[in-house]
Amino acid sequence: MLRFNRYQHLKQITQKCVSSIYVKTDKCTPLFLSRTFALTELRKSWCSTHSLLGDKNIILMGPPGAGKTTVGKIIGQKLGRCVIDVDDDILEKTWNMSVSEKLQDVGNEQFLEEEGKAVLNFSASGSVISLTGSNPMHDASMWHLKKNGIIVYLDVPLMDIISRLKLMKINRIVGQNSGTSMKELLKFRKQYYKKWYDARVLCESGASPEVIADKVLNEVKRYQDVDSETFISTRHVYPKDCEQKLSTKFFSEAVIEGLASDGGLFVPEKEFPKLSCGEWKNLVGATYVERAQILLERCIHPADIPAARLGEMIETAYGENFACSKIAPVRHLSGNQFILELFHGPTGSFKDLSLQLMPHIFAHCIPPSCNYMILVATSGDTGSAVLNGFSRLSKNEKQRIAVITFFPENGVSDFQKAQIVGSQRENAWAVGVKSDFDFCQTAIKRIFKDSDFTGFLTVEYGTILSSANSINWGRLLPQVVYHASAYLDLVSQGFISFGSPVDVCIPTGNFGNILAAVYAKMMGIPIRKFICASNQNHVLTDFIKTGHYDLRERKLAQTFSPSIDILKSSNLERHLHLMANKDGQLMTKLFNQLENHHHFQIEKILVEKLQQDFVADWCSEGECLAAINSTYNASGYILDPHTAVAKVVADRMQDKTCPVIVSSTAHYSKFAPAIMQALKIKEINQTSSSQLYLLGSYNALPPLHEALLERTKQQEKMEYQVCSADINALKSHVEKLIQNQLIGRFSE
């Protein structure tokens, strides 16, 4: 490696750098910054700023009719605090007239200014304040209030609000002009509410003010308790001595570090947050973006990402770069089978659903002045998705965050390779490896665990390594949303009522997608069975049936579904850890045994526990092609090979007593030769664009993916690097590309 050998004498410094980060500023001035210290200090600062102890206010915000005044009085009584209603106690006393009279007197625009001025002249401490429905539309007054309190948004279903306003005989609110309906105006106002709130309370239809008040207090408590939501390694062993310190991480740290230092994967220390039936019902009519924000707010503490900032990220991630406004629509295929279409993102695979969001989360979480290199192993789809996602960051963010994708040189489809290589940007590179995905993934894990090498990169180049595979919690978490959203769509479309069970069938290789469905169930989605669908590399199917994970004498087969051509399934460790009641010692034993002896066997009680929720089977290459052909002939719908694998297994394993949602993980355009073979189209030996145009002439569903079609039109072939199946070769590429990144940054 370039300069690594001479680094050995710096080992003592490296050990100190476990908590210290060497950063080169734009002036190449050395700066030591403690990553742990920086994150801790940021969190302490947040806590002191937002602590509700002492003179801080609880501020209730929501539309007119949300019940702010009534709920505020109950909270005030519970806490022994002064209760202030902005309408009654500030505006009417300031104006000496009723709010309705003032609105009629000055009109909408002037009313907002007059209202804002009155609030700006008001101050309080240690109180419960109920805002008006229009307060959030005046920026200056909201900043004034926010400085000394926490703003809690009472998110009440729109139709409930309209019903309440009718009962209250309110037929006009601030901002409502002739020709504008109450419903339209209330929808319009939501943009202001989401700009200001610190915590959200989902108010169920028919919930009493007392119930809402308790939920507000619970949210306030969560908001205050910044240390309540921590993460542990799957190989974490709880100390026997209660005085020993637990090795826990905050969400931000788990995202930044990617892989735990002991080789395990980060998981929440406590249980997943669970929504009530009523809260889920509130989301039935919501958009994908709205569902994502509410679910992710429950899983990410506002000390890590404030709600308003999280909302901005989600809207950016699931915006115009998705071809379908529904983001992840559900389509009825036939009988009791439904297709969850996860391929409408810019690179045409389910990886976009997380990798359009994860880079923004990562960029937000990293401490100031730290540089990061993201290492990613891909079996096909992750590569282009991660390169695309990180290339969409701002210019400043791209100067601090770069990404390298390692892919099996001969283990992805021609289109996938062209897509990966063509997605390279100034901060995003692709490296082909003369081996398979399992080698790439294992090599990256070993690089992360090599403290000599990571310390060298930190000291020499001021760069820290992290990951964006589903081993990274920030990458896995967004996938929970689409499984929940699919169920809600079935309810919305009238196929089921909320509470009715469904099965899910997922083509599975690294276990991340199916694990996200498990987490959706933990949050309250009634999934009955998880059907694990494998191709010829059916190590997971064998494990689920026997409890024996055996890689001995098993060679990776290249199939029509390359994204699940995986033998070492990383995320399985997270699920086993969950089933084994967070037994980190057992996980260490099992996965060390897998590493050293290439197999492990779990106890019978764990096998039975696994089989309560999971069933599995595998699909041959011939069956895969036959499923593509028969589905097209029966319904005019073209499945990609991975989805075909899932359909074959769903047909075989599902008992048809409830709906089954089959995850369609990629668009068929990425696998045109296999599709043409399945449909018995003879003109296979054509250019990629010709193949796609030919498939497009069939007028099948789904239609051609425009972004993928554009990719085939690109004539210029981008260069990329290739390395041997040697971990030192990968390290050399990492160091070289870090040097390139620094040269590019300092030359600007």
PDB file of C-alpha atoms in Angstrom, residues 474-678:
ATOM      1  CA  GLY A 474     -29.369   4.526   8.534  1.00  0.00           C
ATOM      2  CA  ARG A 475     -29.661   2.546   5.320  1.00  0.00           C
ATOM      3  CA  LEU A 476     -31.926  -0.203   6.703  1.00  0.00           C
ATOM      4  CA  LEU A 477     -34.396   1.957   8.642  1.00  0.00           C
ATOM      5  CA  PRO A 478     -36.075   3.740   5.673  1.00  0.00           C
ATOM      6  CA  GLN A 479     -36.990   0.346   4.203  1.00  0.00           C
ATOM      7  CA  VAL A 480     -39.459  -0.200   7.046  1.00  0.00           C
ATOM      8  CA  VAL A 481     -41.617   2.572   5.586  1.00  0.00           C
ATOM      9  CA  TYR A 482     -42.507   0.904   2.289  1.00  0.00           C
ATOM     10  CA  HIS A 483     -43.613  -2.330   3.927  1.00  0.00           C
ATOM     11  CA  ALA A 484     -45.944  -0.381   6.212  1.00  0.00           C
ATOM     12  CA  SER A 485     -47.086   1.817   3.336  1.00  0.00           C
ATOM     13  CA  ALA A 486     -47.946  -1.215   1.184  1.00  0.00           C
ATOM     14  CA  TYR A 487     -50.288  -2.552   3.848  1.00  0.00           C
ATOM     15  CA  LEU A 488     -51.918   0.871   4.281  1.00  0.00           C
ATOM     16  CA  ASP A 489     -52.441   1.055   0.511  1.00  0.00           C
ATOM     17  CA  LEU A 490     -54.332  -2.248   0.548  1.00  0.00           C
ATOM     18  CA  VAL A 491     -56.550  -0.813   3.279  1.00  0.00           C
ATOM     19  CA  SER A 492     -56.989   2.447   1.356  1.00  0.00           C
ATOM     20  CA  GLN A 493     -57.920   0.575  -1.842  1.00  0.00           C
ATOM     21  CA  GLY A 494     -60.540  -1.470   0.015  1.00  0.00           C
ATOM     22  CA  PHE A 495     -58.920  -4.884  -0.386  1.00  0.00           C
ATOM     23  CA  ILE A 496     -58.680  -5.382   3.387  1.00  0.00           C
ATOM     24  CA  SER A 497     -59.717  -3.626   6.575  1.00  0.00           C
ATOM     25  CA  PHE A 498     -57.096  -2.524   9.061  1.00  0.00           C
ATOM     26  CA  GLY A 499     -56.152  -5.405  11.334  1.00  0.00           C
ATOM     27  CA  SER A 500     -56.613  -8.103   8.678  1.00  0.00           C
ATOM     28  CA  PRO A 501     -53.406 -10.138   8.263  1.00  0.00           C
ATOM     29  CA  VAL A 502     -51.241 -10.299   5.150  1.00  0.00           C
ATOM     30  CA  ASP A 503     -48.216 -12.334   4.154  1.00  0.00           C
ATOM     31  CA  VAL A 504     -45.156 -10.843   2.471  1.00  0.00           C
ATOM     32  CA  CYS A 505     -42.915 -12.666   0.008  1.00  0.00           C
ATOM     33  CA  ILE A 506     -39.510 -11.144  -0.580  1.00  0.00           C
ATOM     34  CA  PRO A 507     -36.595 -12.226  -2.801  1.00  0.00           C
ATOM     35  CA  THR A 508     -33.876 -12.452  -0.187  1.00  0.00           C
ATOM     36  CA  GLY A 509     -30.092 -12.443  -0.228  1.00  0.00           C
ATOM     37  CA  ASN A 510     -28.628 -10.202   2.465  1.00  0.00           C
ATOM     38  CA  PHE A 511     -31.792 -10.363   4.638  1.00  0.00           C
ATOM     39  CA  GLY A 512     -32.162  -6.570   4.901  1.00  0.00           C
ATOM     40  CA  ASN A 513     -35.417  -6.208   2.949  1.00  0.00           C
ATOM     41  CA  ILE A 514     -37.221  -8.997   4.768  1.00  0.00           C
ATOM     42  CA  LEU A 515     -35.857  -7.781   8.120  1.00  0.00           C
ATOM     43  CA  ALA A 516     -37.355  -4.342   7.425  1.00  0.00           C
ATOM     44  CA  ALA A 517     -40.718  -6.101   7.067  1.00  0.00           C
ATOM     45  CA  VAL A 518     -40.151  -7.711  10.476  1.00  0.00           C
ATOM     46  CA  TYR A 519     -39.591  -4.254  11.943  1.00  0.00           C
ATOM     47  CA  ALA A 520     -42.796  -3.015  10.273  1.00  0.00           C
ATOM     48  CA  LYS A 521     -44.644  -5.802  12.075  1.00  0.00           C
ATOM     49  CA  MET A 522     -43.026  -4.746  15.350  1.00  0.00           C
ATOM     50  CA  MET A 523     -44.395  -1.248  14.756  1.00  0.00           C
ATOM     51  CA  GLY A 524     -47.921  -2.633  14.429  1.00  0.00           C
ATOM     52  CA  ILE A 525     -48.469  -3.816  10.832  1.00  0.00           C
ATOM     53  CA  PRO A 526     -50.283  -7.215  11.029  1.00  0.00           C
ATOM     54  CA  ILE A 527     -47.958  -9.326   8.877  1.00  0.00           C
ATOM     55  CA  ARG A 528     -48.680 -13.027   9.402  1.00  0.00           C
ATOM     56  CA  LYS A 529     -45.879 -14.833   7.555  1.00  0.00           C
ATOM     57  CA  PHE A 530     -42.556 -13.728   6.078  1.00  0.00           C
ATOM     58  CA  ILE A 531     -41.892 -15.809   2.982  1.00  0.00           C
ATOM     59  CA  CYS A 532     -38.190 -15.911   2.160  1.00  0.00           C
ATOM     60  CA  ALA A 533     -37.607 -16.540  -1.554  1.00  0.00           C
ATOM     61  CA  SER A 534     -34.188 -17.753  -2.682  1.00  0.00           C
ATOM     62  CA  ASN A 535     -32.659 -18.590  -6.044  1.00  0.00           C
ATOM     63  CA  GLN A 536     -30.123 -21.391  -6.554  1.00  0.00           C
ATOM     64  CA  ASN A 537     -28.011 -19.819  -3.797  1.00  0.00           C
ATOM     65  CA  HIS A 538     -30.517 -21.016  -1.226  1.00  0.00           C
ATOM     66  CA  VAL A 539     -28.454 -20.967   1.961  1.00  0.00           C
ATOM     67  CA  LEU A 540     -31.147 -18.898   3.717  1.00  0.00           C
ATOM     68  CA  THR A 541     -33.946 -21.255   2.709  1.00  0.00           C
ATOM     69  CA  ASP A 542     -31.944 -24.200   4.021  1.00  0.00           C
ATOM     70  CA  PHE A 543     -31.237 -22.348   7.262  1.00  0.00           C
ATOM     71  CA  ILE A 544     -34.879 -21.444   7.876  1.00  0.00           C
ATOM     72  CA  LYS A 545     -35.875 -25.077   7.307  1.00  0.00           C
ATOM     73  CA  THR A 546     -33.118 -26.644   9.427  1.00  0.00           C
ATOM     74  CA  GLY A 547     -31.450 -24.024  11.648  1.00  0.00           C
ATOM     75  CA  HIS A 548     -28.121 -25.009  10.089  1.00  0.00           C
ATOM     76  CA  TYR A 549     -26.237 -22.242   8.269  1.00  0.00           C
ATOM     77  CA  ASP A 550     -23.746 -24.206   6.206  1.00  0.00           C
ATOM     78  CA  LEU A 551     -21.350 -22.752   3.644  1.00  0.00           C
ATOM     79  CA  ARG A 552     -19.046 -25.764   3.502  1.00  0.00           C
ATOM     80  CA  GLU A 553     -18.560 -27.043  -0.038  1.00  0.00           C
ATOM     81  CA  ARG A 554     -21.110 -24.512  -1.257  1.00  0.00           C
ATOM     82  CA  LYS A 555     -20.107 -22.413  -4.258  1.00  0.00           C
ATOM     83  CA  LEU A 556     -21.854 -19.248  -5.343  1.00  0.00           C
ATOM     84  CA  ALA A 557     -23.899 -19.790  -8.506  1.00  0.00           C
ATOM     85  CA  GLN A 558     -24.420 -16.950 -10.980  1.00  0.00           C
ATOM     86  CA  THR A 559     -28.115 -16.648 -11.778  1.00  0.00           C
ATOM     87  CA  PHE A 560     -30.643 -14.503 -13.627  1.00  0.00           C
ATOM     88  CA  SER A 561     -31.287 -12.774 -10.264  1.00  0.00           C
ATOM     89  CA  PRO A 562     -27.769 -11.549  -9.353  1.00  0.00           C
ATOM     90  CA  SER A 563     -28.817  -9.207  -6.544  1.00  0.00           C
ATOM     91  CA  ILE A 564     -29.609 -12.223  -4.350  1.00  0.00           C
ATOM     92  CA  ASP A 565     -26.536 -14.205  -5.409  1.00  0.00           C
ATOM     93  CA  ILE A 566     -25.311 -14.069  -1.818  1.00  0.00           C
ATOM     94  CA  LEU A 567     -24.160 -16.759   0.584  1.00  0.00           C
ATOM     95  CA  LYS A 568     -23.162 -14.713   3.648  1.00  0.00           C
ATOM     96  CA  SER A 569     -26.283 -12.913   4.743  1.00  0.00           C
ATOM     97  CA  SER A 570     -25.235 -10.020   6.995  1.00  0.00           C
ATOM     98  CA  ASN A 571     -28.591  -8.877   8.337  1.00  0.00           C
ATOM     99  CA  LEU A 572     -29.517 -12.354   9.512  1.00  0.00           C
ATOM    100  CA  GLU A 573     -27.368 -11.559  12.546  1.00  0.00           C
ATOM    101  CA  ARG A 574     -29.754  -8.764  13.535  1.00  0.00           C
ATOM    102  CA  HIS A 575     -32.752 -11.097  13.410  1.00  0.00           C
ATOM    103  CA  LEU A 576     -31.045 -13.888  15.337  1.00  0.00           C
ATOM    104  CA  HIS A 577     -30.024 -11.334  17.965  1.00  0.00           C
ATOM    105  CA  LEU A 578     -33.668 -10.287  18.267  1.00  0.00           C
ATOM    106  CA  MET A 579     -34.894 -13.888  18.540  1.00  0.00           C
ATOM    107  CA  ALA A 580     -32.225 -14.801  21.098  1.00  0.00           C
ATOM    108  CA  ASN A 581     -33.288 -11.973  23.424  1.00  0.00           C
ATOM    109  CA  LYS A 582     -30.260  -9.851  22.533  1.00  0.00           C
ATOM    110  CA  ASP A 583     -27.704 -12.490  23.471  1.00  0.00           C
ATOM    111  CA  GLY A 584     -24.534 -10.826  22.166  1.00  0.00           C
ATOM    112  CA  GLN A 585     -22.336 -13.620  23.436  1.00  0.00           C
ATOM    113  CA  LEU A 586     -24.253 -16.155  21.342  1.00  0.00           C
ATOM    114  CA  MET A 587     -23.995 -13.932  18.244  1.00  0.00           C
ATOM    115  CA  THR A 588     -20.237 -13.647  18.697  1.00  0.00           C
ATOM    116  CA  LYS A 589     -19.967 -17.412  19.017  1.00  0.00           C
ATOM    117  CA  LEU A 590     -22.178 -18.169  15.989  1.00  0.00           C
ATOM    118  CA  PHE A 591     -20.641 -15.707  13.576  1.00  0.00           C
ATOM    119  CA  ASN A 592     -17.073 -16.409  14.636  1.00  0.00           C
ATOM    120  CA  GLN A 593     -17.886 -20.054  13.951  1.00  0.00           C
ATOM    121  CA  LEU A 594     -19.245 -19.094  10.526  1.00  0.00           C
ATOM    122  CA  GLU A 595     -16.097 -17.084   9.796  1.00  0.00           C
ATOM    123  CA  ASN A 596     -13.688 -19.773  10.952  1.00  0.00           C
ATOM    124  CA  HIS A 597     -15.529 -23.033  10.231  1.00  0.00           C
ATOM    125  CA  HIS A 598     -18.038 -21.887   7.577  1.00  0.00           C
ATOM    126  CA  HIS A 599     -21.150 -23.121   9.385  1.00  0.00           C
ATOM    127  CA  PHE A 600     -23.174 -22.899  12.581  1.00  0.00           C
ATOM    128  CA  GLN A 601     -26.264 -24.562  14.056  1.00  0.00           C
ATOM    129  CA  ILE A 602     -28.800 -22.790  16.271  1.00  0.00           C
ATOM    130  CA  GLU A 603     -30.669 -24.550  19.065  1.00  0.00           C
ATOM    131  CA  LYS A 604     -34.006 -26.237  18.449  1.00  0.00           C
ATOM    132  CA  ILE A 605     -35.915 -23.630  20.476  1.00  0.00           C
ATOM    133  CA  LEU A 606     -34.595 -20.873  18.188  1.00  0.00           C
ATOM    134  CA  VAL A 607     -35.410 -22.895  15.065  1.00  0.00           C
ATOM    135  CA  GLU A 608     -39.001 -23.269  16.266  1.00  0.00           C
ATOM    136  CA  LYS A 609     -39.184 -19.565  17.080  1.00  0.00           C
ATOM    137  CA  LEU A 610     -37.858 -18.690  13.604  1.00  0.00           C
ATOM    138  CA  GLN A 611     -40.361 -20.990  11.895  1.00  0.00           C
ATOM    139  CA  GLN A 612     -43.306 -19.434  13.738  1.00  0.00           C
ATOM    140  CA  ASP A 613     -42.964 -16.390  11.475  1.00  0.00           C
ATOM    141  CA  PHE A 614     -40.849 -17.524   8.529  1.00  0.00           C
ATOM    142  CA  VAL A 615     -41.306 -19.992   5.706  1.00  0.00           C
ATOM    143  CA  ALA A 616     -38.887 -20.351   2.814  1.00  0.00           C
ATOM    144  CA  ASP A 617     -38.224 -22.042  -0.483  1.00  0.00           C
ATOM    145  CA  TRP A 618     -36.143 -21.579  -3.593  1.00  0.00           C
ATOM    146  CA  CYS A 619     -36.636 -21.277  -7.321  1.00  0.00           C
ATOM    147  CA  SER A 620     -34.623 -22.799 -10.164  1.00  0.00           C
ATOM    148  CA  GLU A 621     -33.523 -20.825 -13.228  1.00  0.00           C
ATOM    149  CA  GLY A 622     -36.049 -22.609 -15.406  1.00  0.00           C
ATOM    150  CA  GLU A 623     -38.870 -21.877 -12.977  1.00  0.00           C
ATOM    151  CA  CYS A 624     -37.836 -18.227 -12.870  1.00  0.00           C
ATOM    152  CA  LEU A 625     -38.077 -17.819 -16.651  1.00  0.00           C
ATOM    153  CA  ALA A 626     -41.314 -19.796 -16.787  1.00  0.00           C
ATOM    154  CA  ALA A 627     -42.882 -17.488 -14.173  1.00  0.00           C
ATOM    155  CA  ILE A 628     -41.945 -14.404 -16.212  1.00  0.00           C
ATOM    156  CA  ASN A 629     -43.516 -15.969 -19.291  1.00  0.00           C
ATOM    157  CA  SER A 630     -46.713 -17.213 -17.666  1.00  0.00           C
ATOM    158  CA  THR A 631     -47.318 -13.978 -15.736  1.00  0.00           C
ATOM    159  CA  TYR A 632     -46.953 -11.912 -18.897  1.00  0.00           C
ATOM    160  CA  ASN A 633     -49.278 -14.189 -20.866  1.00  0.00           C
ATOM    161  CA  ALA A 634     -51.883 -14.146 -18.089  1.00  0.00           C
ATOM    162  CA  SER A 635     -51.835 -10.475 -17.118  1.00  0.00           C
ATOM    163  CA  GLY A 636     -49.598  -8.505 -19.485  1.00  0.00           C
ATOM    164  CA  TYR A 637     -47.276  -7.758 -16.547  1.00  0.00           C
ATOM    165  CA  ILE A 638     -43.513  -8.328 -16.812  1.00  0.00           C
ATOM    166  CA  LEU A 639     -41.713  -9.435 -13.668  1.00  0.00           C
ATOM    167  CA  ASP A 640     -37.996  -8.918 -13.264  1.00  0.00           C
ATOM    168  CA  PRO A 641     -36.093 -12.146 -12.420  1.00  0.00           C
ATOM    169  CA  HIS A 642     -35.915 -11.385  -8.669  1.00  0.00           C
ATOM    170  CA  THR A 643     -39.659 -10.769  -8.482  1.00  0.00           C
ATOM    171  CA  ALA A 644     -40.221 -13.928 -10.527  1.00  0.00           C
ATOM    172  CA  VAL A 645     -38.260 -15.889  -7.920  1.00  0.00           C
ATOM    173  CA  ALA A 646     -40.568 -14.470  -5.241  1.00  0.00           C
ATOM    174  CA  LYS A 647     -43.710 -15.260  -7.240  1.00  0.00           C
ATOM    175  CA  VAL A 648     -42.678 -18.877  -7.765  1.00  0.00           C
ATOM    176  CA  VAL A 649     -42.090 -19.288  -4.036  1.00  0.00           C
ATOM    177  CA  ALA A 650     -45.300 -17.423  -3.124  1.00  0.00           C
ATOM    178  CA  ASP A 651     -47.314 -19.700  -5.426  1.00  0.00           C
ATOM    179  CA  ARG A 652     -45.784 -22.718  -3.753  1.00  0.00           C
ATOM    180  CA  MET A 653     -45.746 -21.675  -0.084  1.00  0.00           C
ATOM    181  CA  GLN A 654     -48.668 -19.320   0.506  1.00  0.00           C
ATOM    182  CA  ASP A 655     -51.968 -20.886   1.568  1.00  0.00           C
ATOM    183  CA  LYS A 656     -54.205 -18.260  -0.097  1.00  0.00           C
ATOM    184  CA  THR A 657     -56.177 -17.589   3.090  1.00  0.00           C
ATOM    185  CA  CYS A 658     -55.011 -13.968   3.128  1.00  0.00           C
ATOM    186  CA  PRO A 659     -53.425 -11.528   0.659  1.00  0.00           C
ATOM    187  CA  VAL A 660     -49.715 -11.862  -0.091  1.00  0.00           C
ATOM    188  CA  ILE A 661     -47.613  -8.817  -1.006  1.00  0.00           C
ATOM    189  CA  VAL A 662     -44.761  -9.764  -3.330  1.00  0.00           C
ATOM    190  CA  SER A 663     -41.879  -7.305  -3.270  1.00  0.00           C
ATOM    191  CA  SER A 664     -40.831  -6.336  -6.794  1.00  0.00           C
ATOM    192  CA  THR A 665     -37.299  -5.253  -6.096  1.00  0.00           C
ATOM    193  CA  ALA A 666     -36.143  -4.125  -9.544  1.00  0.00           C
ATOM    194  CA  HIS A 667     -37.470  -3.036 -12.920  1.00  0.00           C
ATOM    195  CA  TYR A 668     -37.247  -5.639 -15.664  1.00  0.00           C
ATOM    196  CA  SER A 669     -35.401  -3.142 -17.894  1.00  0.00           C
ATOM    197  CA  LYS A 670     -32.220  -3.931 -15.967  1.00  0.00           C
ATOM    198  CA  PHE A 671     -32.375  -7.577 -17.053  1.00  0.00           C
ATOM    199  CA  ALA A 672     -33.506  -7.338 -20.664  1.00  0.00           C
ATOM    200  CA  PRO A 673     -31.614 -10.428 -21.971  1.00  0.00           C
ATOM    201  CA  ALA A 674     -33.202 -12.665 -19.327  1.00  0.00           C
ATOM    202  CA  ILE A 675     -36.652 -11.186 -19.992  1.00  0.00           C
ATOM    203  CA  MET A 676     -36.279 -11.695 -23.752  1.00  0.00           C
ATOM    204  CA  GLN A 677     -35.208 -15.282 -23.163  1.00  0.00           C
ATOM    205  CA  ALA A 678     -38.208 -15.845 -20.899  1.00  0.00           C
TER     206      ALA A 678
END
